[in-house]
PDB file of C-alpha atoms and ligand atoms in Angstrom:
ATOM      1  CA  MET A   1       7.836   3.393   1.103  1.00  0.00           C
ATOM      2  CA  LYS A   2       8.105  -0.266  -0.165  1.00  0.00           C
ATOM      3  CA  TRP A   3       6.799  -3.498   1.437  1.00  0.00           C
ATOM      4  CA  PHE A   4       7.364  -7.019   2.000  1.00  0.00           C
ATOM      5  CA  GLN A   5       4.163  -8.756   2.727  1.00  0.00           C
ATOM      6  CA  GLU A   6       4.349 -12.054   3.990  1.00  0.00           C
ATOM      7  CA  LYS A   7       1.015 -14.302   3.559  1.00  0.00           C
ATOM      8  CA  LEU A   8       1.210 -17.884   5.021  1.00  0.00           C
ATOM      9  CA  TYR A   9      -1.802 -18.211   6.313  1.00  0.00           C
ATOM     10  CA  GLU A  10      -5.329 -17.459   5.715  1.00  0.00           C
ATOM     11  CA  HIS A  11      -7.094 -13.768   7.255  1.00  0.00           C
ATOM     12  CA  HIS A  12      -3.213 -13.247   8.440  1.00  0.00           C
ATOM     13  CA  ALA A  13      -0.358 -11.497   7.453  1.00  0.00           C
ATOM     14  CA  GLN A  14       2.794  -9.409   8.375  1.00  0.00           C
ATOM     15  CA  MET A  15       4.942  -7.237   6.473  1.00  0.00           C
ATOM     16  CA  LEU A  16       7.840  -5.326   6.598  1.00  0.00           C
ATOM     17  CA  SER A  17       9.682  -2.294   5.180  1.00  0.00           C
ATOM     18  CA  VAL A  18      12.029  -2.625   2.229  1.00  0.00           C
ATOM     19  CA  ASP A  19      14.542   0.183   2.931  1.00  0.00           C
ATOM     20  CA  ASP A  20      16.661  -1.721   0.481  1.00  0.00           C
ATOM     21  CA  VAL A  21      16.892  -4.222  -2.028  1.00  0.00           C
ATOM     22  CA  LEU A  22      20.276  -6.232  -2.159  1.00  0.00           C
ATOM     23  CA  TYR A  23      19.469  -9.283  -4.064  1.00  0.00           C
ATOM     24  CA  HIS A  24      16.284 -10.511  -5.964  1.00  0.00           C
ATOM     25  CA  TRP A  25      16.265 -13.099  -8.321  1.00  0.00           C
ATOM     26  CA  ARG A  26      15.108 -17.232  -9.168  1.00  0.00           C
ATOM     27  CA  THR A  27      17.610 -20.212  -8.234  1.00  0.00           C
ATOM     28  CA  GLU A  28      17.113 -23.451 -10.042  1.00  0.00           C
ATOM     29  CA  PHE A  29      14.510 -24.192  -6.957  1.00  0.00           C
ATOM     30  CA  GLN A  30      13.824 -20.987  -5.403  1.00  0.00           C
ATOM     31  CA  ASP A  31      12.714 -17.276  -5.312  1.00  0.00           C
ATOM     32  CA  VAL A  32      15.466 -15.664  -3.228  1.00  0.00           C
ATOM     33  CA  LEU A  33      14.966 -11.936  -1.710  1.00  0.00           C
ATOM     34  CA  ILE A  34      17.214 -10.144  -0.184  1.00  0.00           C
ATOM     35  CA  PHE A  35      16.635  -6.609   1.260  1.00  0.00           C
ATOM     36  CA  GLU A  36      18.003  -4.204   3.812  1.00  0.00           C
ATOM     37  CA  ASN A  37      14.882  -3.492   7.162  1.00  0.00           C
ATOM     38  CA  GLU A  38      15.512  -0.656   9.267  1.00  0.00           C
ATOM     39  CA  VAL A  39      14.954  -2.083  12.715  1.00  0.00           C
ATOM     40  CA  PHE A  40      15.459  -6.165  11.526  1.00  0.00           C
ATOM     41  CA  GLY A  41      18.542  -5.734   9.537  1.00  0.00           C
ATOM     42  CA  LYS A  42      18.938  -8.055   6.317  1.00  0.00           C
ATOM     43  CA  VAL A  43      16.236  -9.889   6.021  1.00  0.00           C
ATOM     44  CA  LEU A  44      16.494 -13.917   3.628  1.00  0.00           C
ATOM     45  CA  VAL A  45      13.016 -14.626   2.770  1.00  0.00           C
ATOM     46  CA  LEU A  46      12.720 -17.947   0.354  1.00  0.00           C
ATOM     47  CA  ASP A  47       9.441 -17.937  -2.147  1.00  0.00           C
ATOM     48  CA  GLY A  48       8.430 -15.462  -0.359  1.00  0.00           C
ATOM     49  CA  VAL A  49       8.676 -16.789   3.166  1.00  0.00           C
ATOM     50  CA  VAL A  50      11.191 -14.706   5.530  1.00  0.00           C
ATOM     51  CA  GLN A  51      13.883 -17.514   6.601  1.00  0.00           C
ATOM     52  CA  LEU A  52      16.347 -15.537   8.611  1.00  0.00           C
ATOM     53  CA  THR A  53      17.352 -11.700   9.717  1.00  0.00           C
ATOM     54  CA  GLU A  54      19.976 -10.455  11.222  1.00  0.00           C
ATOM     55  CA  ARG A  55      18.567  -8.975  14.642  1.00  0.00           C
ATOM     56  CA  ASP A  56      16.673 -12.124  15.653  1.00  0.00           C
ATOM     57  CA  ASN A  57      18.714 -15.544  13.830  1.00  0.00           C
ATOM     58  CA  HIS A  58      20.726 -16.133  17.098  1.00  0.00           C
ATOM     59  CA  ILE A  59      17.418 -17.382  18.611  1.00  0.00           C
ATOM     60  CA  TYR A  60      16.486 -19.844  15.861  1.00  0.00           C
ATOM     61  CA  HIS A  61      20.406 -21.309  15.182  1.00  0.00           C
ATOM     62  CA  GLU A  62      21.203 -21.477  18.669  1.00  0.00           C
ATOM     63  CA  MET A  63      18.235 -22.929  19.621  1.00  0.00           C
ATOM     64  CA  ILE A  64      18.104 -26.050  17.461  1.00  0.00           C
ATOM     65  CA  ALA A  65      21.702 -26.587  17.713  1.00  0.00           C
ATOM     66  CA  HIS A  66      22.086 -26.258  21.493  1.00  0.00           C
ATOM     67  CA  VAL A  67      19.404 -28.040  22.366  1.00  0.00           C
ATOM     68  CA  PRO A  68      20.133 -31.446  20.916  1.00  0.00           C
ATOM     69  CA  LEU A  69      24.306 -30.910  21.117  1.00  0.00           C
ATOM     70  CA  MET A  70      23.747 -30.062  24.620  1.00  0.00           C
ATOM     71  CA  ALA A  71      21.598 -32.797  25.437  1.00  0.00           C
ATOM     72  CA  HIS A  72      23.593 -35.768  23.682  1.00  0.00           C
ATOM     73  CA  GLY A  73      26.906 -34.190  25.639  1.00  0.00           C
ATOM     74  CA  LEU A  74      29.129 -36.233  23.516  1.00  0.00           C
ATOM     75  CA  ALA A  75      28.915 -35.754  20.157  1.00  0.00           C
ATOM     76  CA  GLY A  76      31.641 -35.986  17.114  1.00  0.00           C
ATOM     77  CA  GLN A  77      29.707 -36.352  14.219  1.00  0.00           C
ATOM     78  CA  VAL A  78      26.978 -33.759  13.757  1.00  0.00           C
ATOM     79  CA  LEU A  79      24.660 -33.922  10.594  1.00  0.00           C
ATOM     80  CA  ILE A  80      22.584 -30.540   9.441  1.00  0.00           C
ATOM     81  CA  ILE A  81      20.018 -31.112   6.572  1.00  0.00           C
ATOM     82  CA  GLY A  82      18.980 -27.774   4.779  1.00  0.00           C
ATOM     83  CA  GLY A  83      20.688 -24.848   6.746  1.00  0.00           C
ATOM     84  CA  GLY A  84      22.641 -22.958   3.611  1.00  0.00           C
ATOM     85  CA  ASP A  85      22.475 -19.730   5.319  1.00  0.00           C
ATOM     86  CA  GLY A  86      25.602 -21.272   7.554  1.00  0.00           C
ATOM     87  CA  GLY A  87      23.765 -20.549  11.183  1.00  0.00           C
ATOM     88  CA  THR A  88      23.206 -23.913  12.564  1.00  0.00           C
ATOM     89  CA  LEU A  89      26.497 -24.522  11.259  1.00  0.00           C
ATOM     90  CA  LYS A  90      28.000 -21.723  13.212  1.00  0.00           C
ATOM     91  CA  GLU A  91      26.899 -22.601  16.045  1.00  0.00           C
ATOM     92  CA  VAL A  92      27.158 -26.527  16.574  1.00  0.00           C
ATOM     93  CA  LEU A  93      30.809 -25.454  15.855  1.00  0.00           C
ATOM     94  CA  LYS A  94      30.780 -23.808  18.935  1.00  0.00           C
ATOM     95  CA  HIS A  95      30.871 -27.476  20.182  1.00  0.00           C
ATOM     96  CA  PRO A  96      34.195 -29.756  20.685  1.00  0.00           C
ATOM     97  CA  ILE A  97      33.487 -32.243  17.677  1.00  0.00           C
ATOM     98  CA  GLU A  98      34.669 -33.531  15.109  1.00  0.00           C
ATOM     99  CA  ARG A  99      33.041 -32.815  12.046  1.00  0.00           C
ATOM    100  CA  ALA A 100      29.755 -31.181  10.991  1.00  0.00           C
ATOM    101  CA  THR A 101      28.624 -32.119   7.560  1.00  0.00           C
ATOM    102  CA  LEU A 102      26.032 -29.705   6.111  1.00  0.00           C
ATOM    103  CA  VAL A 103      23.481 -30.966   3.209  1.00  0.00           C
ATOM    104  CA  GLU A 104      21.739 -27.849   1.352  1.00  0.00           C
ATOM    105  CA  LEU A 105      19.961 -28.544  -1.904  1.00  0.00           C
ATOM    106  CA  ASP A 106      20.502 -24.644  -3.381  1.00  0.00           C
ATOM    107  CA  GLY A 107      24.120 -23.630  -3.625  1.00  0.00           C
ATOM    108  CA  GLU A 108      23.262 -20.453  -4.317  1.00  0.00           C
ATOM    109  CA  VAL A 109      21.855 -19.879  -0.714  1.00  0.00           C
ATOM    110  CA  ILE A 110      24.682 -20.774   0.157  1.00  0.00           C
ATOM    111  CA  GLU A 111      26.730 -18.607  -2.014  1.00  0.00           C
ATOM    112  CA  LEU A 112      24.460 -15.514  -1.147  1.00  0.00           C
ATOM    113  CA  SER A 113      23.992 -15.639   2.439  1.00  0.00           C
ATOM    114  CA  ARG A 114      28.151 -15.793   2.617  1.00  0.00           C
ATOM    115  CA  ARG A 115      28.314 -12.594   0.404  1.00  0.00           C
ATOM    116  CA  HIS A 116      25.384 -10.409   1.893  1.00  0.00           C
ATOM    117  CA  LEU A 117      24.558 -12.187   5.644  1.00  0.00           C
ATOM    118  CA  PRO A 118      28.568 -12.714   5.918  1.00  0.00           C
ATOM    119  CA  THR A 119      27.449 -12.541   9.863  1.00  0.00           C
ATOM    120  CA  VAL A 120      24.931 -15.370   9.967  1.00  0.00           C
ATOM    121  CA  SER A 121      27.893 -17.556   9.013  1.00  0.00           C
ATOM    122  CA  ASP A 122      30.492 -15.886  10.435  1.00  0.00           C
ATOM    123  CA  GLY A 123      33.479 -17.982   9.085  1.00  0.00           C
ATOM    124  CA  ALA A 124      31.910 -21.231   9.572  1.00  0.00           C
ATOM    125  CA  PHE A 125      31.770 -22.799   5.836  1.00  0.00           C
ATOM    126  CA  LEU A 126      35.555 -22.045   6.189  1.00  0.00           C
ATOM    127  CA  ASP A 127      36.052 -24.097   9.264  1.00  0.00           C
ATOM    128  CA  PRO A 128      38.280 -27.879   8.523  1.00  0.00           C
ATOM    129  CA  ARG A 129      35.782 -29.503  10.332  1.00  0.00           C
ATOM    130  CA  SER A 130      32.374 -28.491   7.871  1.00  0.00           C
ATOM    131  CA  ASN A 131      32.229 -30.693   5.362  1.00  0.00           C
ATOM    132  CA  VAL A 132      29.040 -28.787   2.621  1.00  0.00           C
ATOM    133  CA  LEU A 133      27.589 -30.804  -0.134  1.00  0.00           C
ATOM    134  CA  VAL A 134      25.241 -29.293  -2.096  1.00  0.00           C
ATOM    135  CA  MET A 135      22.424 -32.014  -3.071  1.00  0.00           C
ATOM    136  CA  ASP A 136      19.382 -33.019  -1.958  1.00  0.00           C
ATOM    137  CA  GLY A 137      18.988 -34.124   1.671  1.00  0.00           C
ATOM    138  CA  THR A 138      16.871 -36.992   1.215  1.00  0.00           C
ATOM    139  CA  ARG A 139      19.032 -38.176  -1.756  1.00  0.00           C
ATOM    140  CA  TYR A 140      22.286 -37.973   0.633  1.00  0.00           C
ATOM    141  CA  ILE A 141      20.262 -39.370   3.473  1.00  0.00           C
ATOM    142  CA  ALA A 142      19.694 -42.494   1.389  1.00  0.00           C
ATOM    143  CA  GLN A 143      22.848 -42.784   0.015  1.00  0.00           C
ATOM    144  CA  THR A 144      25.102 -42.555   2.887  1.00  0.00           C
ATOM    145  CA  SER A 145      26.547 -45.045   4.876  1.00  0.00           C
ATOM    146  CA  GLU A 146      27.716 -42.075   7.563  1.00  0.00           C
ATOM    147  CA  LYS A 147      27.135 -42.353  11.310  1.00  0.00           C
ATOM    148  CA  PHE A 148      26.082 -39.315  12.956  1.00  0.00           C
ATOM    149  CA  ASP A 149      25.494 -38.349  16.961  1.00  0.00           C
ATOM    150  CA  VAL A 150      23.263 -35.488  16.013  1.00  0.00           C
ATOM    151  CA  ILE A 151      20.877 -34.759  12.871  1.00  0.00           C
ATOM    152  CA  ILE A 152      19.453 -31.172  12.440  1.00  0.00           C
ATOM    153  CA  ILE A 153      16.481 -30.005   9.888  1.00  0.00           C
ATOM    154  CA  ASP A 154      16.766 -26.746   9.267  1.00  0.00           C
ATOM    155  CA  SER A 155      14.542 -26.879   6.413  1.00  0.00           C
ATOM    156  CA  THR A 156      11.981 -24.541   4.834  1.00  0.00           C
ATOM    157  CA  ASP A 157       8.288 -25.462   5.333  1.00  0.00           C
ATOM    158  CA  PRO A 158       6.926 -28.469   4.505  1.00  0.00           C
ATOM    159  CA  MET A 159       5.695 -27.258   0.870  1.00  0.00           C
ATOM    160  CA  GLY A 160       8.036 -27.146  -2.525  1.00  0.00           C
ATOM    161  CA  PRO A 161      11.648 -28.608  -2.031  1.00  0.00           C
ATOM    162  CA  GLY A 162      11.351 -29.181   1.857  1.00  0.00           C
ATOM    163  CA  ALA A 163       8.647 -31.193   1.622  1.00  0.00           C
ATOM    164  CA  PRO A 164      10.180 -34.477   1.102  1.00  0.00           C
ATOM    165  CA  LEU A 165      12.115 -33.377   4.739  1.00  0.00           C
ATOM    166  CA  PHE A 166       8.987 -33.728   6.889  1.00  0.00           C
ATOM    167  CA  THR A 167       8.346 -37.713   5.416  1.00  0.00           C
ATOM    168  CA  ALA A 168       7.842 -40.429   8.071  1.00  0.00           C
ATOM    169  CA  ALA A 169      10.395 -42.464   5.842  1.00  0.00           C
ATOM    170  CA  PHE A 170      12.458 -39.631   5.560  1.00  0.00           C
ATOM    171  CA  TYR A 171      12.984 -39.562   9.912  1.00  0.00           C
ATOM    172  CA  GLU A 172      12.463 -43.515   9.709  1.00  0.00           C
ATOM    173  CA  ALA A 173      16.056 -43.134   7.289  1.00  0.00           C
ATOM    174  CA  CYS A 174      17.408 -40.613   9.731  1.00  0.00           C
ATOM    175  CA  ARG A 175      16.823 -42.573  12.685  1.00  0.00           C
ATOM    176  CA  SER A 176      19.041 -45.551  10.793  1.00  0.00           C
ATOM    177  CA  ARG A 177      21.389 -42.753   9.822  1.00  0.00           C
ATOM    178  CA  LEU A 178      21.818 -42.522  14.296  1.00  0.00           C
ATOM    179  CA  ARG A 179      24.691 -43.724  16.549  1.00  0.00           C
ATOM    180  CA  PRO A 180      23.462 -45.345  19.704  1.00  0.00           C
ATOM    181  CA  GLY A 181      22.503 -42.455  21.779  1.00  0.00           C
ATOM    182  CA  GLY A 182      21.897 -40.341  18.545  1.00  0.00           C
ATOM    183  CA  MET A 183      19.063 -37.023  18.392  1.00  0.00           C
ATOM    184  CA  MET A 184      17.601 -35.248  15.894  1.00  0.00           C
ATOM    185  CA  VAL A 185      15.733 -32.090  16.054  1.00  0.00           C
ATOM    186  CA  VAL A 186      13.628 -31.183  13.333  1.00  0.00           C
ATOM    187  CA  GLN A 187      12.226 -27.299  12.675  1.00  0.00           C
ATOM    188  CA  SER A 188       8.455 -27.595  12.602  1.00  0.00           C
ATOM    189  CA  GLY A 189       6.934 -24.166  11.593  1.00  0.00           C
ATOM    190  CA  ALA A 190       4.905 -21.427  13.807  1.00  0.00           C
ATOM    191  CA  PRO A 191       2.360 -23.361  16.146  1.00  0.00           C
ATOM    192  CA  PHE A 192      -0.235 -20.767  16.166  1.00  0.00           C
ATOM    193  CA  PHE A 193      -0.567 -20.864  12.488  1.00  0.00           C
ATOM    194  CA  GLN A 194       0.540 -24.462  11.898  1.00  0.00           C
ATOM    195  CA  PRO A 195      -0.439 -26.932  14.605  1.00  0.00           C
ATOM    196  CA  GLY A 196      -1.270 -29.047  11.941  1.00  0.00           C
ATOM    197  CA  GLU A 197       2.530 -29.046  10.949  1.00  0.00           C
ATOM    198  CA  LEU A 198       3.647 -29.596  15.050  1.00  0.00           C
ATOM    199  CA  GLU A 199       1.307 -32.641  15.113  1.00  0.00           C
ATOM    200  CA  MET A 200       2.507 -34.105  11.877  1.00  0.00           C
ATOM    201  CA  VAL A 201       6.040 -34.040  12.819  1.00  0.00           C
ATOM    202  CA  CYS A 202       5.837 -35.456  16.504  1.00  0.00           C
ATOM    203  CA  GLY A 203       3.210 -38.619  14.615  1.00  0.00           C
ATOM    204  CA  ARG A 204       5.976 -39.149  12.220  1.00  0.00           C
ATOM    205  CA  LEU A 205       9.086 -38.939  14.225  1.00  0.00           C
ATOM    206  CA  SER A 206       6.917 -41.281  17.062  1.00  0.00           C
ATOM    207  CA  GLY A 207       7.135 -43.794  14.348  1.00  0.00           C
ATOM    208  CA  SER A 208      10.687 -43.994  14.250  1.00  0.00           C
ATOM    209  CA  PHE A 209      11.481 -42.891  18.171  1.00  0.00           C
ATOM    210  CA  THR A 210      10.358 -43.925  21.578  1.00  0.00           C
ATOM    211  CA  GLY A 211      11.674 -40.241  23.273  1.00  0.00           C
ATOM    212  CA  VAL A 212       9.541 -37.581  21.150  1.00  0.00           C
ATOM    213  CA  ARG A 213       9.619 -33.727  22.271  1.00  0.00           C
ATOM    214  CA  PRO A 214       8.178 -30.655  20.717  1.00  0.00           C
ATOM    215  CA  TYR A 215       9.862 -27.465  22.428  1.00  0.00           C
ATOM    216  CA  LEU A 216       9.356 -23.121  21.704  1.00  0.00           C
ATOM    217  CA  ALA A 217      11.478 -20.493  20.810  1.00  0.00           C
ATOM    218  CA  PRO A 218      10.432 -17.008  20.450  1.00  0.00           C
ATOM    219  CA  VAL A 219      11.465 -15.611  17.249  1.00  0.00           C
ATOM    220  CA  PRO A 220       9.904 -12.098  16.331  1.00  0.00           C
ATOM    221  CA  THR A 221      10.140 -12.243  12.974  1.00  0.00           C
ATOM    222  CA  TYR A 222       8.028 -15.775  12.637  1.00  0.00           C
ATOM    223  CA  ALA A 223       4.652 -15.084  12.085  1.00  0.00           C
ATOM    224  CA  GLY A 224       2.872 -15.296  16.040  1.00  0.00           C
ATOM    225  CA  GLY A 225       6.656 -14.773  17.232  1.00  0.00           C
ATOM    226  CA  MET A 226       7.140 -18.476  18.065  1.00  0.00           C
ATOM    227  CA  LEU A 227       8.591 -21.103  16.434  1.00  0.00           C
ATOM    228  CA  ALA A 228       8.222 -24.655  17.460  1.00  0.00           C
ATOM    229  CA  LEU A 229      10.693 -27.809  17.288  1.00  0.00           C
ATOM    230  CA  VAL A 230      10.789 -31.102  17.448  1.00  0.00           C
ATOM    231  CA  ALA A 231      13.186 -32.889  19.230  1.00  0.00           C
ATOM    232  CA  ALA A 232      13.686 -37.174  19.018  1.00  0.00           C
ATOM    233  CA  GLY A 233      15.772 -39.599  20.335  1.00  0.00           C
ATOM    234  CA  GLU A 234      15.698 -42.678  22.845  1.00  0.00           C
ATOM    235  CA  THR A 235      13.719 -41.529  25.502  1.00  0.00           C
ATOM    236  CA  ARG A 236      12.225 -38.543  26.678  1.00  0.00           C
ATOM    237  CA  ASP A 237      13.882 -37.936  29.725  1.00  0.00           C
ATOM    238  CA  ALA A 238      17.948 -37.846  27.759  1.00  0.00           C
ATOM    239  CA  LEU A 239      16.494 -34.572  25.358  1.00  0.00           C
ATOM    240  CA  ARG A 240      15.822 -32.332  28.199  1.00  0.00           C
ATOM    241  CA  PRO A 241      18.607 -33.384  30.844  1.00  0.00           C
ATOM    242  CA  PRO A 242      18.370 -31.706  34.445  1.00  0.00           C
ATOM    243  CA  CYS A 243      20.026 -28.468  34.781  1.00  0.00           C
ATOM    244  CA  LYS A 244      22.634 -30.122  36.696  1.00  0.00           C
ATOM    245  CA  VAL A 245      24.042 -32.237  34.063  1.00  0.00           C
ATOM    246  CA  LEU A 246      23.242 -29.195  31.202  1.00  0.00           C
ATOM    247  CA  ARG A 247      25.459 -26.789  33.174  1.00  0.00           C
ATOM    248  CA  GLU A 248      27.946 -29.251  33.386  1.00  0.00           C
ATOM    249  CA  ARG A 249      28.374 -29.228  30.044  1.00  0.00           C
ATOM    250  CA  PHE A 250      27.700 -25.607  29.197  1.00  0.00           C
ATOM    251  CA  GLY A 251      31.610 -24.837  29.784  1.00  0.00           C
ATOM    252  CA  PRO A 252      32.685 -24.327  25.979  1.00  0.00           C
ATOM    253  CA  LEU A 253      29.383 -22.346  25.139  1.00  0.00           C
ATOM    254  CA  GLN A 254      29.928 -19.896  28.653  1.00  0.00           C
ATOM    255  CA  GLY A 255      29.985 -15.923  27.171  1.00  0.00           C
ATOM    256  CA  ARG A 256      29.437 -17.373  23.489  1.00  0.00           C
ATOM    257  CA  THR A 257      25.158 -17.708  23.360  1.00  0.00           C
ATOM    258  CA  ARG A 258      23.051 -14.682  23.561  1.00  0.00           C
ATOM    259  CA  TYR A 259      19.428 -17.007  23.885  1.00  0.00           C
ATOM    260  CA  TYR A 260      20.717 -20.461  24.608  1.00  0.00           C
ATOM    261  CA  THR A 261      21.513 -21.160  28.684  1.00  0.00           C
ATOM    262  CA  PRO A 262      20.860 -24.386  30.414  1.00  0.00           C
ATOM    263  CA  GLU A 263      18.142 -22.887  32.678  1.00  0.00           C
ATOM    264  CA  VAL A 264      16.290 -21.826  29.124  1.00  0.00           C
ATOM    265  CA  HIS A 265      16.364 -25.522  27.531  1.00  0.00           C
ATOM    266  CA  ARG A 266      14.916 -27.070  30.224  1.00  0.00           C
ATOM    267  CA  ALA A 267      12.145 -24.279  30.032  1.00  0.00           C
ATOM    268  CA  ALA A 268      11.594 -24.767  26.181  1.00  0.00           C
ATOM    269  CA  PHE A 269      10.106 -27.858  26.759  1.00  0.00           C
ATOM    270  CA  THR A 270       7.591 -26.254  29.227  1.00  0.00           C
ATOM    271  CA  LEU A 271       4.149 -26.271  27.269  1.00  0.00           C
ATOM    272  CA  ALA A 272       0.834 -26.093  27.480  1.00  0.00           C
ATOM    273  CA  PRO A 273      -0.239 -29.264  25.456  1.00  0.00           C
ATOM    274  CA  SER A 274      -4.080 -27.121  24.511  1.00  0.00           C
ATOM    275  CA  PHE A 275      -2.110 -24.132  23.470  1.00  0.00           C
ATOM    276  CA  VAL A 276       0.713 -26.279  20.846  1.00  0.00           C
ATOM    277  CA  GLY A 277      -1.644 -29.181  20.134  1.00  0.00           C
ATOM    278  CA  ASN A 278      -1.925 -32.640  20.739  1.00  0.00           C
ATOM    279  CA  ALA A 279       0.672 -33.446  20.117  1.00  0.00           C
ATOM    280  CA  PRO A 280       1.274 -37.259  20.358  1.00  0.00           C
ATOM    281  CA  LEU A 281       3.818 -36.893  24.092  1.00  0.00           C
ATOM    282  CA  ARG A 282       5.133 -39.997  25.407  1.00  0.00           C
TER     283      ARG A 282
HETATM  284  N1  LIG B 301      15.839 -20.408   9.177  1.00  0.00           N
HETATM  285  C1  LIG B 301      14.852 -21.221   8.038  1.00  0.00           C
HETATM  286  C2  LIG B 301      13.456 -21.247   8.317  1.00  0.00           C
HETATM  287  O1  LIG B 301      12.710 -20.636   8.683  1.00  0.00           O
HETATM  288  O2  LIG B 301      12.794 -22.069   8.154  1.00  0.00           O
HETATM  289  C3  LIG B 301      15.602 -21.701   7.381  1.00  0.00           C
HETATM  290  C4  LIG B 301      16.790 -22.061   7.047  1.00  0.00           C
HETATM  291  S1  LIG B 301      17.549 -22.519   5.395  1.00  0.00           S
HETATM  292  C5  LIG B 301      18.004 -21.083   4.473  1.00  0.00           C
HETATM  293  C6  LIG B 301      16.692 -23.424   4.873  1.00  0.00           C
HETATM  294  C7  LIG B 301      17.215 -24.757   3.910  1.00  0.00           C
HETATM  295  O3  LIG B 301      17.119 -25.833   3.370  1.00  0.00           O
HETATM  296  C8  LIG B 301      17.032 -23.602   2.050  1.00  0.00           C
HETATM  297  O4  LIG B 301      18.670 -22.633   1.744  1.00  0.00           O
HETATM  298  C9  LIG B 301      16.683 -24.113   1.361  1.00  0.00           C
HETATM  299  O5  LIG B 301      17.485 -24.911  -0.301  1.00  0.00           O
HETATM  300  C10 LIG B 301      17.245 -26.031   2.057  1.00  0.00           C
HETATM  301  N2  LIG B 301      16.566 -26.939   1.500  1.00  0.00           N
HETATM  302  C11 LIG B 301      14.741 -27.274   1.185  1.00  0.00           C
HETATM  303  N3  LIG B 301      14.874 -28.221   0.496  1.00  0.00           N
HETATM  304  C12 LIG B 301      16.017 -28.986   0.878  1.00  0.00           C
HETATM  305  C13 LIG B 301      16.302 -30.694   0.689  1.00  0.00           C
HETATM  306  N4  LIG B 301      15.506 -31.472   0.425  1.00  0.00           N
HETATM  307  N5  LIG B 301      17.410 -31.021   1.318  1.00  0.00           N
HETATM  308  C14 LIG B 301      18.594 -29.729   1.548  1.00  0.00           C
HETATM  309  N6  LIG B 301      18.483 -28.723   1.988  1.00  0.00           N
HETATM  310  C15 LIG B 301      16.878 -28.483   1.370  1.00  0.00           C
END
């Protein structure tokens, strides 16, 4: 049997059996591997790092999309930076939004995901509310005059092409593109192995936002089984509205999520600071 080994951290690696290689090539920006695994289905790997699997990507995508959109409650314009697989776009479009702009650096990730992982985006790229741009997210945010209600950073880790999406200057540029009451969310790695990344994201976001809160989602294919996300907005409370408010807003999503619920939204922010790291909480 052939095995794929992900080695991101010292003294730790994880392996998935490669039951069939569907694609392996280097794009202009990164190495792309798509393979089939008996348990997780198709797996997308960029530069040796698992991005998603068919089996558990819904948890990641629901938690990165619905938490800010439900916390906002009235989002019309949404921006996704990265997210070329289309999973976040699919979840965002479940809300009654006007437009979702997706800015992905690598057009080949979009094409390959649509071809090999069609259930992840499930037609989202064809939705008339989708506006897909192939360009660097930092360049887009520096140039655009558009304003957004929610900005979602669905990027790779802070190395290679994803690194500029983790700077304080980028977060400040994002804040300046938010409408009043706007929010942003940043995928922030595997907290058990990368506590420094979570602290860094919280610290840098705190330079631009008065409300900054980390939250967690269980994603079995990520090392340690957990994904850290950080939400930022005008106040901490706005990111985690009362359950009653979230239940009222849940209508359009009822029966259309497999992991996200108003109760999960609230619970995801309940963290033991000593475990998640000493993120500067306000
Ligand atoms: N679920 C994933 C994970 O494990 O973190 C992330 C999903 S998505 C595949 C990440 C995308 O971010 C990639 O397709 C990559 O090309 C894109 N990306 C990386 N750097 C970028 C940049 N500077 N601007 C826009 N997109 C970028």
